[in-house]
CSV table of C-alpha atoms in Angstrom, one decimal:
chain,number,residue,atom,x,y,z
O,212,MET,CA,-0.3,-54.1,64.1
O,213,GLU,CA,2.1,-54.5,67.3
O,214,ASN,CA,6.2,-53.8,66.0
O,215,ASN,CA,8.8,-56.1,67.2
O,216,LYS,CA,9.1,-54.4,70.6
O,217,GLY,CA,4.7,-54.9,71.8
O,218,ARG,CA,4.0,-51.5,71.1
O,219,GLU,CA,1.4,-50.5,68.8
O,220,GLY,CA,1.9,-48.6,65.1
O,221,PHE,CA,1.5,-47.8,61.9
O,222,SER,CA,-0.2,-50.7,59.8
O,223,SER,CA,1.7,-49.5,56.6
O,224,GLY,CA,3.4,-46.4,54.7
O,225,LEU,CA,0.3,-44.6,53.5
O,226,ALA,CA,-0.8,-45.0,56.9
O,227,ALA,CA,2.3,-43.4,58.6
O,228,PHE,CA,2.7,-40.8,55.3
O,229,PHE,CA,-1.0,-39.4,55.9
O,230,ALA,CA,-0.5,-39.1,60.3
O,231,THR,CA,3.2,-37.5,59.2
O,232,LEU,CA,1.2,-34.8,56.8
O,233,GLY,CA,-1.5,-34.8,59.4
O,234,SER,CA,0.9,-33.1,62.1
O,235,ALA,CA,2.5,-30.8,59.5
O,236,VAL,CA,-0.6,-29.2,57.8
O,237,GLY,CA,-2.2,-26.7,60.4
O,238,LEU,CA,-4.1,-23.9,60.3
O,239,GLY,CA,-0.2,-22.1,59.5
O,240,ASN,CA,-1.0,-23.8,56.4
O,241,ILE,CA,-4.6,-22.3,55.5
O,242,TRP,CA,-4.0,-18.5,55.8
O,243,LYS,CA,0.1,-17.7,56.9
O,244,PHE,CA,2.1,-19.4,53.9
O,245,PRO,CA,0.8,-18.6,50.9
O,246,TYR,CA,-0.4,-14.8,52.5
O,247,VAL,CA,3.8,-15.2,53.5
O,248,VAL,CA,4.7,-16.6,49.5
O,249,GLY,CA,2.8,-13.9,48.1
O,250,SER,CA,4.2,-10.8,50.2
O,251,ASN,CA,8.2,-12.4,49.8
O,252,GLY,CA,8.7,-12.7,46.4
O,253,GLY,CA,6.1,-15.1,45.4
O,254,ALA,CA,7.6,-17.8,43.7
O,255,ALA,CA,11.1,-16.1,44.0
O,256,PHE,CA,10.5,-17.1,47.7
O,257,LEU,CA,8.8,-20.2,46.7
O,258,LEU,CA,12.4,-21.3,45.4
O,259,VAL,CA,14.5,-20.5,48.0
O,260,TYR,CA,12.1,-22.0,50.2
O,261,PHE,CA,12.1,-25.5,48.2
O,262,ILE,CA,16.3,-24.8,49.1
O,263,CYS,CA,15.7,-24.2,52.9
O,264,ILE,CA,13.3,-27.6,53.3
O,265,ILE,CA,16.0,-29.8,51.5
O,266,PHE,CA,19.2,-28.1,54.0
O,267,VAL,CA,17.1,-27.0,56.9
O,268,GLY,CA,13.8,-28.9,57.0
O,269,LEU,CA,14.2,-32.5,55.5
O,270,PRO,CA,17.0,-33.2,57.1
O,271,VAL,CA,15.6,-32.9,60.7
O,272,MET,CA,12.5,-34.6,59.7
O,273,ILE,CA,14.7,-37.6,59.0
O,274,SER,CA,16.8,-37.3,61.8
O,275,GLU,CA,13.4,-37.4,64.0
O,276,PHE,CA,12.0,-40.0,61.7
O,277,TYR,CA,15.2,-42.5,62.4
O,278,MET,CA,15.5,-41.4,66.0
O,279,GLY,CA,12.1,-42.9,66.7
O,280,ARG,CA,11.8,-46.0,64.4
O,281,LYS,CA,15.4,-47.1,65.5
O,282,THR,CA,13.9,-47.0,69.4
O,283,ARG,CA,10.2,-47.6,69.4
O,284,LYS,CA,10.6,-45.5,72.1
O,285,SER,CA,9.0,-41.9,72.8
O,286,VAL,CA,11.1,-39.0,72.1
O,287,VAL,CA,12.5,-38.9,75.7
O,288,GLY,CA,13.3,-42.8,75.6
O,289,ALA,CA,14.5,-42.3,72.3
O,290,VAL,CA,17.5,-40.2,73.5
O,291,GLN,CA,18.0,-42.2,76.5
O,292,GLU,CA,19.1,-45.1,74.5
O,293,LEU,CA,20.5,-44.0,71.9
O,294,ASN,CA,23.0,-41.8,74.0
O,295,SER,CA,22.2,-41.7,77.7
O,296,HIS,CA,24.7,-38.7,78.5
O,297,LYS,CA,22.7,-36.8,80.6
O,298,LYS,CA,23.4,-33.5,78.8
O,299,TRP,CA,21.1,-35.0,75.7
O,300,ARG,CA,18.3,-35.2,78.1
O,301,SER,CA,17.6,-31.5,77.1
O,302,ILE,CA,15.6,-32.8,73.8
O,303,GLY,CA,13.1,-34.7,75.2
O,304,ILE,CA,12.5,-32.2,77.9
O,305,SER,CA,12.3,-29.3,75.1
O,306,SER,CA,10.3,-31.4,72.3
O,307,ILE,CA,7.2,-32.3,75.5
O,308,LEU,CA,7.3,-28.5,76.6
O,309,SER,CA,6.8,-27.1,73.0
O,310,SER,CA,4.5,-29.5,72.3
O,311,TYR,CA,2.1,-28.2,75.1
O,312,PHE,CA,3.3,-24.6,75.2
O,313,ILE,CA,1.9,-24.7,71.1
O,314,VAL,CA,-1.2,-26.6,72.5
O,315,PHE,CA,-1.9,-24.7,75.1
O,316,PHE,CA,-3.0,-21.9,72.7
O,317,TYR,CA,-3.8,-23.9,69.6
O,318,SER,CA,-6.2,-25.5,71.5
O,319,ALA,CA,-8.2,-22.1,71.5
O,320,VAL,CA,-7.4,-21.3,68.2
O,321,GLY,CA,-9.0,-24.3,67.1
O,322,GLY,CA,-12.2,-23.9,69.6
O,323,TRP,CA,-12.5,-20.6,67.4
O,324,VAL,CA,-12.7,-22.6,63.7
O,325,TYR,CA,-15.0,-24.9,65.4
O,326,SER,CA,-17.2,-22.2,66.4
O,327,TYR,CA,-17.4,-20.7,63.2
O,328,VAL,CA,-18.5,-24.2,61.6
O,329,PHE,CA,-21.6,-23.8,64.0
O,330,ARG,CA,-21.7,-20.3,62.7
O,331,ALA,CA,-21.6,-21.0,59.5
O,332,ILE,CA,-24.0,-23.9,59.0
O,333,LYS,CA,-26.1,-21.6,61.5
O,334,GLY,CA,-26.2,-19.2,58.6
O,335,ASP,CA,-24.4,-15.9,60.6
O,336,PHE,CA,-22.5,-14.8,58.0
O,337,ASN,CA,-24.9,-14.6,55.2
O,338,GLU,CA,-25.4,-10.7,55.8
O,339,ALA,CA,-22.2,-10.3,56.4
O,340,THR,CA,-20.6,-6.7,56.3
O,341,ALA,CA,-17.2,-5.7,57.1
O,342,GLU,CA,-18.1,-4.5,60.8
O,343,ASN,CA,-20.7,-7.4,61.8
O,344,VAL,CA,-17.8,-10.2,60.8
O,345,GLN,CA,-15.5,-8.0,62.8
O,346,VAL,CA,-17.7,-8.0,66.1
O,347,MET,CA,-18.5,-11.6,66.2
O,348,PHE,CA,-14.4,-12.7,66.0
O,349,MET,CA,-13.8,-10.1,68.7
O,350,ASP,CA,-17.4,-11.9,70.2
O,351,THR,CA,-15.6,-15.5,69.8
O,352,ILE,CA,-12.2,-14.6,71.2
O,353,THR,CA,-13.4,-12.5,74.3
O,354,ASN,CA,-16.7,-14.3,75.3
O,355,PRO,CA,-14.8,-16.3,78.1
O,356,VAL,CA,-18.5,-18.8,78.1
O,357,SER,CA,-17.8,-19.3,74.5
O,358,ALA,CA,-13.7,-19.3,74.1
O,359,ILE,CA,-13.8,-22.1,76.7
O,360,ALA,CA,-16.7,-24.7,75.8
O,361,TRP,CA,-15.4,-24.5,72.3
O,362,GLN,CA,-11.7,-25.0,73.7
O,363,LEU,CA,-13.2,-28.1,75.5
O,364,VAL,CA,-14.8,-29.4,72.4
O,365,VAL,CA,-11.1,-29.4,71.1
O,366,ILE,CA,-10.1,-31.4,73.4
O,367,ALA,CA,-12.9,-33.8,73.9
O,368,VAL,CA,-12.4,-34.6,70.7
O,369,VAL,CA,-8.6,-34.9,70.2
O,370,SER,CA,-9.2,-36.9,73.6
O,371,ILE,CA,-11.6,-39.2,71.8
O,372,ILE,CA,-9.3,-40.1,69.1
O,373,LEU,CA,-5.9,-40.4,71.4
O,374,ALA,CA,-7.2,-42.9,73.5
O,375,SER,CA,-8.4,-44.9,70.4
O,376,GLY,CA,-5.2,-46.1,70.3
O,377,VAL,CA,-2.5,-45.2,67.5
O,378,LYS,CA,-4.1,-47.6,65.1
O,379,ASN,CA,-7.7,-47.5,65.8
O,380,GLY,CA,-7.4,-43.6,67.0
O,381,ILE,CA,-4.5,-42.0,64.8
O,382,GLU,CA,-4.5,-43.9,62.0
O,383,ARG,CA,-7.8,-44.3,61.0
O,384,ILE,CA,-8.2,-40.5,61.7
O,385,THR,CA,-5.6,-39.4,59.5
O,386,LYS,CA,-6.2,-41.7,56.9
O,387,THR,CA,-10.0,-40.5,56.8
O,388,LEU,CA,-9.6,-36.7,56.7
O,389,MET,CA,-7.1,-35.9,55.0
O,390,PRO,CA,-8.3,-36.9,52.0
O,391,ILE,CA,-11.6,-35.2,52.8
O,392,LEU,CA,-9.4,-32.4,53.7
O,393,PHE,CA,-7.9,-32.9,49.7
O,394,VAL,CA,-11.1,-33.1,48.4
O,395,LEU,CA,-12.9,-29.5,50.0
O,396,ILE,CA,-9.8,-27.9,49.0
O,397,LEU,CA,-10.3,-28.6,45.5
O,398,VAL,CA,-14.2,-27.9,45.5
O,399,CYS,CA,-13.2,-24.5,46.7
O,400,ASP,CA,-10.1,-23.7,43.9
O,401,VAL,CA,-13.0,-25.4,41.2
O,402,ARG,CA,-15.4,-22.6,42.0
O,403,ALA,CA,-12.1,-20.2,42.5
O,404,LEU,CA,-11.2,-20.8,39.2
O,405,THR,CA,-14.6,-19.4,38.0
O,406,LEU,CA,-14.0,-16.1,39.8
O,407,PRO,CA,-12.3,-12.4,37.9
O,408,GLY,CA,-9.8,-12.4,40.3
O,409,VAL,CA,-8.4,-15.9,40.1
O,410,LYS,CA,-5.2,-14.4,37.9
O,411,ASP,CA,-4.4,-12.2,40.5
O,412,SER,CA,-4.3,-14.4,43.0
O,413,PHE,CA,-2.2,-17.1,40.8
O,414,LYS,CA,0.4,-14.3,40.2
O,415,PHE,CA,0.6,-13.1,43.5
O,416,LEU,CA,1.1,-16.9,44.7
O,417,PHE,CA,3.5,-17.6,41.8
O,418,LYS,CA,4.8,-14.4,39.8
O,419,VAL,CA,9.0,-14.6,40.2
O,420,ASP,CA,10.0,-11.2,40.9
O,421,PHE,CA,13.4,-11.7,42.3
O,422,SER,CA,13.7,-7.5,43.4
O,423,MET,CA,10.7,-8.9,46.0
O,424,LEU,CA,13.5,-11.3,47.8
O,425,THR,CA,15.1,-9.1,50.2
O,426,GLN,CA,17.4,-10.7,52.8
O,427,GLN,CA,14.6,-10.8,55.3
O,428,GLY,CA,12.5,-12.5,53.3
O,429,ILE,CA,15.2,-15.4,52.6
O,430,LEU,CA,14.9,-15.5,56.7
O,431,VAL,CA,11.4,-16.2,56.8
O,432,ALA,CA,11.8,-18.7,53.9
O,433,MET,CA,14.6,-20.8,56.3
O,434,GLY,CA,11.8,-20.5,59.3
O,435,LEU,CA,9.1,-21.6,57.3
O,436,ALA,CA,10.9,-24.7,56.2
O,437,PHE,CA,11.7,-25.7,59.3
O,438,PHE,CA,8.2,-24.8,61.4
O,439,LYS,CA,6.0,-26.0,58.7
O,440,MET,CA,7.0,-29.3,59.2
O,441,SER,CA,6.3,-29.8,62.9
O,442,LEU,CA,10.0,-30.3,63.6
O,443,GLY,CA,11.9,-29.9,67.3
O,444,MET,CA,8.7,-30.8,69.4
O,445,GLY,CA,9.3,-34.2,68.7
O,446,THR,CA,6.1,-34.9,66.6
O,447,MET,CA,8.4,-36.7,63.6
O,448,THR,CA,10.3,-38.8,66.6
O,449,THR,CA,7.2,-40.0,68.4
O,450,TYR,CA,5.1,-40.6,64.9
O,451,GLY,CA,8.5,-42.2,63.5
O,452,SER,CA,8.3,-45.3,66.3
O,453,TYR,CA,5.4,-46.0,64.9
O,454,PHE,CA,6.6,-46.5,61.4
O,455,THR,CA,6.6,-50.3,59.8
O,456,GLU,CA,10.6,-52.1,59.7
O,457,LYS,CA,9.7,-51.4,55.4
O,458,ASP,CA,9.1,-47.4,55.4
O,459,ASN,CA,11.2,-45.4,53.1
O,460,MET,CA,11.9,-42.9,55.9
O,461,MET,CA,13.3,-40.5,52.9
O,462,SER,CA,10.8,-40.9,50.6
O,463,THR,CA,8.1,-40.6,53.4
O,464,ALA,CA,9.8,-37.5,54.1
O,465,ALA,CA,10.4,-35.9,50.7
O,466,LYS,CA,6.8,-36.5,50.3
O,467,VAL,CA,5.0,-35.0,53.2
O,468,ALA,CA,7.1,-31.8,52.3
O,469,ILE,CA,6.1,-31.7,48.8
O,470,SER,CA,2.5,-32.3,50.0
O,471,ASP,CA,2.5,-29.8,52.5
O,472,THR,CA,3.4,-27.3,50.4
O,473,ILE,CA,0.6,-28.3,47.5
O,474,VAL,CA,-1.3,-27.7,50.3
O,475,SER,CA,-1.0,-24.6,51.4
O,476,LEU,CA,-0.8,-23.2,47.8
O,477,LEU,CA,-4.0,-24.9,46.5
O,478,VAL,CA,-5.8,-23.0,50.2
O,479,GLY,CA,-4.3,-20.2,48.7
O,480,ILE,CA,-5.6,-20.0,44.9
O,481,ALA,CA,-9.1,-20.8,46.7
O,482,VAL,CA,-8.6,-17.8,48.9
O,483,PHE,CA,-7.1,-15.0,47.7
O,484,GLY,CA,-9.0,-15.9,44.4
O,485,ALA,CA,-11.9,-14.8,46.4
O,486,VAL,CA,-9.8,-11.9,48.0
O,487,PHE,CA,-9.5,-10.5,44.8
O,488,SER,CA,-12.3,-10.9,43.3
O,489,PHE,CA,-14.4,-8.6,45.9
O,490,ASN,CA,-11.2,-6.0,46.4
O,491,MET,CA,-9.9,-7.1,49.7
O,492,GLU,CA,-7.1,-6.8,51.5
O,493,PRO,CA,-4.6,-10.0,50.8
O,494,THR,CA,-2.3,-9.9,53.8
O,495,ALA,CA,-4.5,-9.5,56.6
O,496,GLY,CA,-2.7,-12.6,58.3
O,497,PRO,CA,-5.0,-14.6,60.8
O,498,GLY,CA,-7.8,-12.3,59.9
O,499,LEU,CA,-7.8,-13.2,56.8
O,500,LEU,CA,-9.1,-16.5,58.4
O,501,PHE,CA,-12.0,-15.3,60.6
O,502,MET,CA,-12.9,-11.6,59.1
O,503,THR,CA,-12.2,-11.5,55.7
O,504,VAL,CA,-12.9,-14.9,54.1
O,505,PRO,CA,-16.3,-14.9,56.1
O,506,LEU,CA,-16.9,-11.7,54.4
O,507,VAL,CA,-16.0,-12.7,50.9
O,508,PHE,CA,-17.5,-16.3,50.8
O,509,GLY,CA,-20.6,-14.2,51.7
O,510,LYS,CA,-20.9,-12.4,48.5
O,511,LEU,CA,-20.5,-15.3,46.3
O,512,PRO,CA,-23.0,-18.0,44.8
O,513,PHE,CA,-23.8,-20.9,47.2
O,514,GLY,CA,-20.9,-18.9,49.3
O,515,SER,CA,-22.4,-20.1,52.5
O,516,ILE,CA,-21.9,-23.6,51.3
O,517,LEU,CA,-18.5,-22.9,50.4
O,518,LEU,CA,-18.0,-21.1,53.7
O,519,VAL,CA,-18.8,-24.3,55.6
O,520,VAL,CA,-16.9,-26.2,53.6
O,521,PHE,CA,-14.1,-24.1,54.2
O,522,PHE,CA,-13.8,-23.7,57.9
O,523,ILE,CA,-14.5,-28.3,58.1
O,524,LEU,CA,-10.9,-28.1,56.3
O,525,SER,CA,-9.8,-25.4,58.6
O,526,SER,CA,-11.4,-27.5,61.4
O,527,ILE,CA,-9.7,-31.0,60.2
O,528,ALA,CA,-6.0,-29.3,59.8
O,529,ALA,CA,-6.6,-28.0,63.0
O,530,THR,CA,-7.6,-31.5,64.6
O,531,THR,CA,-4.6,-33.7,62.9
O,532,ALA,CA,-2.4,-31.3,64.4
O,533,MET,CA,-3.5,-31.2,67.4
O,534,ILE,CA,-3.6,-34.8,67.6
O,535,SER,CA,0.1,-35.0,67.2
O,536,MET,CA,1.1,-32.6,69.5
O,537,CYS,CA,-0.3,-34.6,71.8
O,538,GLU,CA,0.9,-37.7,71.5
O,539,VAL,CA,4.2,-36.3,71.8
O,540,ALA,CA,3.3,-36.4,76.0
O,541,ILE,CA,0.6,-39.3,76.1
O,542,ALA,CA,3.5,-41.6,74.5
O,543,TYR,CA,6.1,-40.3,77.1
O,544,PHE,CA,3.2,-41.2,79.9
O,545,VAL,CA,2.3,-44.2,78.6
O,546,GLU,CA,6.3,-45.7,78.2
O,547,GLN,CA,8.2,-43.9,80.6
O,548,LYS,CA,5.8,-43.7,83.4
O,549,GLY,CA,3.9,-47.0,83.0
O,550,PHE,CA,0.4,-45.3,83.3
O,551,SER,CA,-2.6,-47.0,80.5
O,552,ARG,CA,-2.9,-44.8,77.4
O,553,LYS,CA,-6.4,-43.4,79.2
O,554,LYS,CA,-5.2,-42.7,81.8
O,555,ALA,CA,-2.1,-40.8,79.8
O,556,VAL,CA,-5.0,-39.2,78.0
O,557,LEU,CA,-7.1,-37.9,81.0
O,558,ILE,CA,-3.8,-36.8,82.0
O,559,ASN,CA,-2.9,-34.8,79.2
O,560,ALA,CA,-6.2,-32.9,79.2
O,561,ILE,CA,-6.0,-31.8,82.4
O,562,ILE,CA,-3.1,-30.4,81.7
O,563,ILE,CA,-3.7,-28.4,78.6
O,564,LEU,CA,-7.2,-27.2,80.6
O,565,ILE,CA,-5.2,-25.8,83.2
O,566,PHE,CA,-2.9,-23.8,80.8
O,567,GLY,CA,-4.6,-23.7,78.0
O,568,ILE,CA,-8.2,-21.4,79.6
O,569,PRO,CA,-5.7,-18.7,80.7
O,570,ALA,CA,-4.3,-18.9,76.9
O,571,ALA,CA,-8.0,-18.6,75.6
O,572,LEU,CA,-9.0,-16.3,78.0
O,573,SER,CA,-6.0,-13.8,77.4
O,574,ALA,CA,-6.0,-14.1,73.4
O,575,ASP,CA,-7.0,-10.4,73.2
O,576,ALA,CA,-6.0,-8.0,75.5
O,577,SER,CA,-10.2,-7.1,76.1
O,578,GLY,CA,-10.3,-10.5,77.0
O,579,VAL,CA,-10.5,-11.8,80.7
O,580,LEU,CA,-7.2,-12.4,81.8
O,581,GLY,CA,-5.7,-10.0,78.6
O,582,GLY,CA,-4.6,-7.4,81.0
O,583,ILE,CA,-2.3,-10.1,83.0
O,584,THR,CA,1.3,-10.1,81.0
O,585,VAL,CA,4.6,-11.8,81.6
O,586,PHE,CA,7.4,-9.9,80.0
O,587,GLY,CA,5.5,-7.8,78.3
O,588,LYS,CA,3.5,-10.6,76.4
O,589,THR,CA,-0.3,-12.0,77.1
O,590,LEU,CA,0.0,-15.8,78.4
O,591,PHE,CA,-1.4,-16.9,75.1
O,592,ASP,CA,1.7,-14.5,72.7
O,593,LEU,CA,3.8,-15.6,75.2
O,594,PHE,CA,3.4,-19.9,75.2
O,595,ASP,CA,3.2,-18.9,71.4
O,596,TYR,CA,6.7,-17.1,71.3
O,597,VAL,CA,8.6,-18.8,73.8
O,598,SER,CA,7.4,-22.3,71.9
O,599,SER,CA,7.9,-20.4,68.1
O,600,ASN,CA,11.5,-18.5,68.5
O,601,ILE,CA,13.0,-20.1,71.7
O,602,LEU,CA,12.1,-24.2,72.4
O,603,LEU,CA,11.7,-25.5,68.4
O,604,PRO,CA,14.8,-24.0,66.4
O,605,LEU,CA,16.8,-24.8,69.7
O,606,GLY,CA,15.1,-28.2,69.8
O,607,GLY,CA,16.1,-28.8,66.2
O,608,LEU,CA,19.0,-27.7,66.4
O,609,ILE,CA,20.3,-29.8,69.4
O,610,ILE,CA,18.8,-32.9,67.2
O,611,ALA,CA,20.9,-32.5,64.2
O,612,ILE,CA,24.0,-32.0,66.2
O,613,PHE,CA,22.7,-35.0,68.5
O,614,ILE,CA,22.5,-37.1,65.7
O,615,GLY,CA,25.2,-36.0,63.2
O,616,TYR,CA,27.9,-36.1,65.7
O,617,THR,CA,26.8,-39.0,68.5
O,618,VAL,CA,25.3,-41.6,66.3
O,619,PRO,CA,27.3,-44.1,64.0
O,620,LYS,CA,26.7,-43.4,60.5
O,621,LYS,CA,27.1,-47.1,59.7
O,622,ASP,CA,24.0,-47.4,62.2
O,623,ILE,CA,22.0,-44.4,60.0
O,624,GLU,CA,22.7,-46.2,56.9
O,625,LYS,CA,21.4,-49.5,58.2
O,626,GLU,CA,18.3,-48.0,59.6
O,627,LEU,CA,17.6,-45.4,56.0
O,628,SER,CA,18.2,-48.0,54.0
O,629,ASN,CA,16.1,-50.8,56.0
O,630,GLN,CA,19.3,-52.9,56.5
O,631,GLY,CA,20.3,-52.6,53.2
O,632,ALA,CA,16.8,-53.3,51.5
O,633,ILE,CA,16.5,-50.3,49.8
O,634,GLU,CA,19.5,-48.7,47.6
O,635,GLN,CA,19.8,-45.1,48.0
O,636,ASN,CA,23.3,-44.8,49.3
O,637,LYS,CA,23.8,-41.2,47.7
O,638,LEU,CA,21.0,-40.1,49.1
O,639,ILE,CA,21.9,-41.2,53.2
O,640,ASN,CA,25.4,-39.7,52.1
O,641,PHE,CA,24.4,-36.5,51.2
O,642,TYR,CA,21.5,-36.2,53.9
O,643,TYR,CA,24.2,-37.1,56.5
O,644,PHE,CA,26.7,-34.6,55.3
O,645,ILE,CA,23.9,-31.6,55.1
O,646,LEU,CA,22.9,-32.6,58.8
O,647,ARG,CA,26.4,-32.4,59.8
O,648,TYR,CA,28.2,-29.3,58.1
O,649,VAL,CA,24.9,-27.0,56.8
O,650,THR,CA,21.8,-27.7,58.9
O,651,PRO,CA,23.5,-27.1,62.3
O,652,VAL,CA,24.4,-23.6,60.8
O,653,LEU,CA,21.3,-22.5,59.1
O,654,VAL,CA,18.9,-23.8,62.5
O,655,PHE,CA,21.2,-21.4,64.3
O,656,ILE,CA,20.2,-18.6,61.8
O,657,VAL,CA,17.0,-19.6,62.2
O,658,PHE,CA,16.9,-19.3,66.1
O,659,LEU,CA,18.8,-16.2,65.8
O,660,SER,CA,16.1,-14.3,63.1
O,661,SER,CA,13.8,-15.9,65.7
O,662,ILE,CA,14.9,-13.6,68.7
O,663,GLY,CA,14.7,-10.6,66.5
O,664,VAL,CA,18.4,-10.4,66.1
O,665,PHE,CA,18.6,-9.6,62.5
O,666,ASP,CA,15.9,-7.4,62.6
O,667,LYS,CA,18.2,-4.0,63.3
O,668,ILE,CA,20.8,-5.5,61.3
O,669,LEU,CA,18.2,-5.6,58.0
O,670,LYS,CA,16.7,-2.4,58.7
């Protein structure tokens, strides 16, 4: 479909939902979110997280949707059209930098996941031991040929999809892959429900224990509510520009937040059910994905098949997230620089390779470029830190202030109500109040927390 300004767009609300959910669901959902929930109070933490979603995540997401659909432009063009003052240009610049910094190291991690799909299919984990899975993981991240080769595969797959366009590429792939991801998760969950450790996994994730909910845990919940929904990097503004005129943006934002959380928890049930069944460490962080999971699944009947399924769903999460992040820059190249889509995709891939390969080679201190540090961090860690701890929260803060204080409320009401076609004045008023008076404060707290301001205070 072509929208009213001649730009390509999503064909339906369902397509918009799947694409947006595909952006929010990433590798962090597979291992980080369940682990963080279990380690910070389980159900009590989830309650705080959902409250933070309402006051932190949803207002910024809805604001980005508004920016995109109202202007039908990339994040840079959207900001310029809504307010031409130079001081707001930092929103667009920050968004593109954020998406690139994340893709630089994320493409390396995506390559690891792709390689593990291949390893699982080959049966490399059939005789897995604690020693050899660690050796395989270290070889994956430190072997320069393997690391770069699989990173190239990921970038190639994502680029081919993006070159096909919004409808034939992004929409078609996300509408296909997101249902498949849900099915694969359910397959793993069905098997997990038969394991002796499934009760412990439910207890780990859902037991209400407010004594475990610390001040630090509340800060973590606030940060997760912001970071897990791909906010502050221009992805939601870009995807919002592809929405149809009939899409209910507030409803879509709520559905994405709920579905994203459900995906994370379903994965947690599957993974931790197996982990607890074999007395493994549930707080292994990223090592849970690449070391603990192969070891645990290898001990299950039909575990080799489940392991292939698990890493395929992980690769889907990595792919859909990367597609959305790359689209931010591609939309900018096409609309602001006048490049053809294929040329923009090629330029984007080259930029990722130039900076992504050094990131891949510095993922571990023993890697080829692991000894090169900037401000005491390897390039891999630097891209991660700057994007997650500085650019994203600052981008979200500026967006909240920009929409809340420079855009007339009547314009927001018209766009969110689809020119009066949707009766949700109370919700819009609530959103607008929260956006102006609550969200900026909380996002600023997220920023201070992410750079370690509260660490010494809370110790």
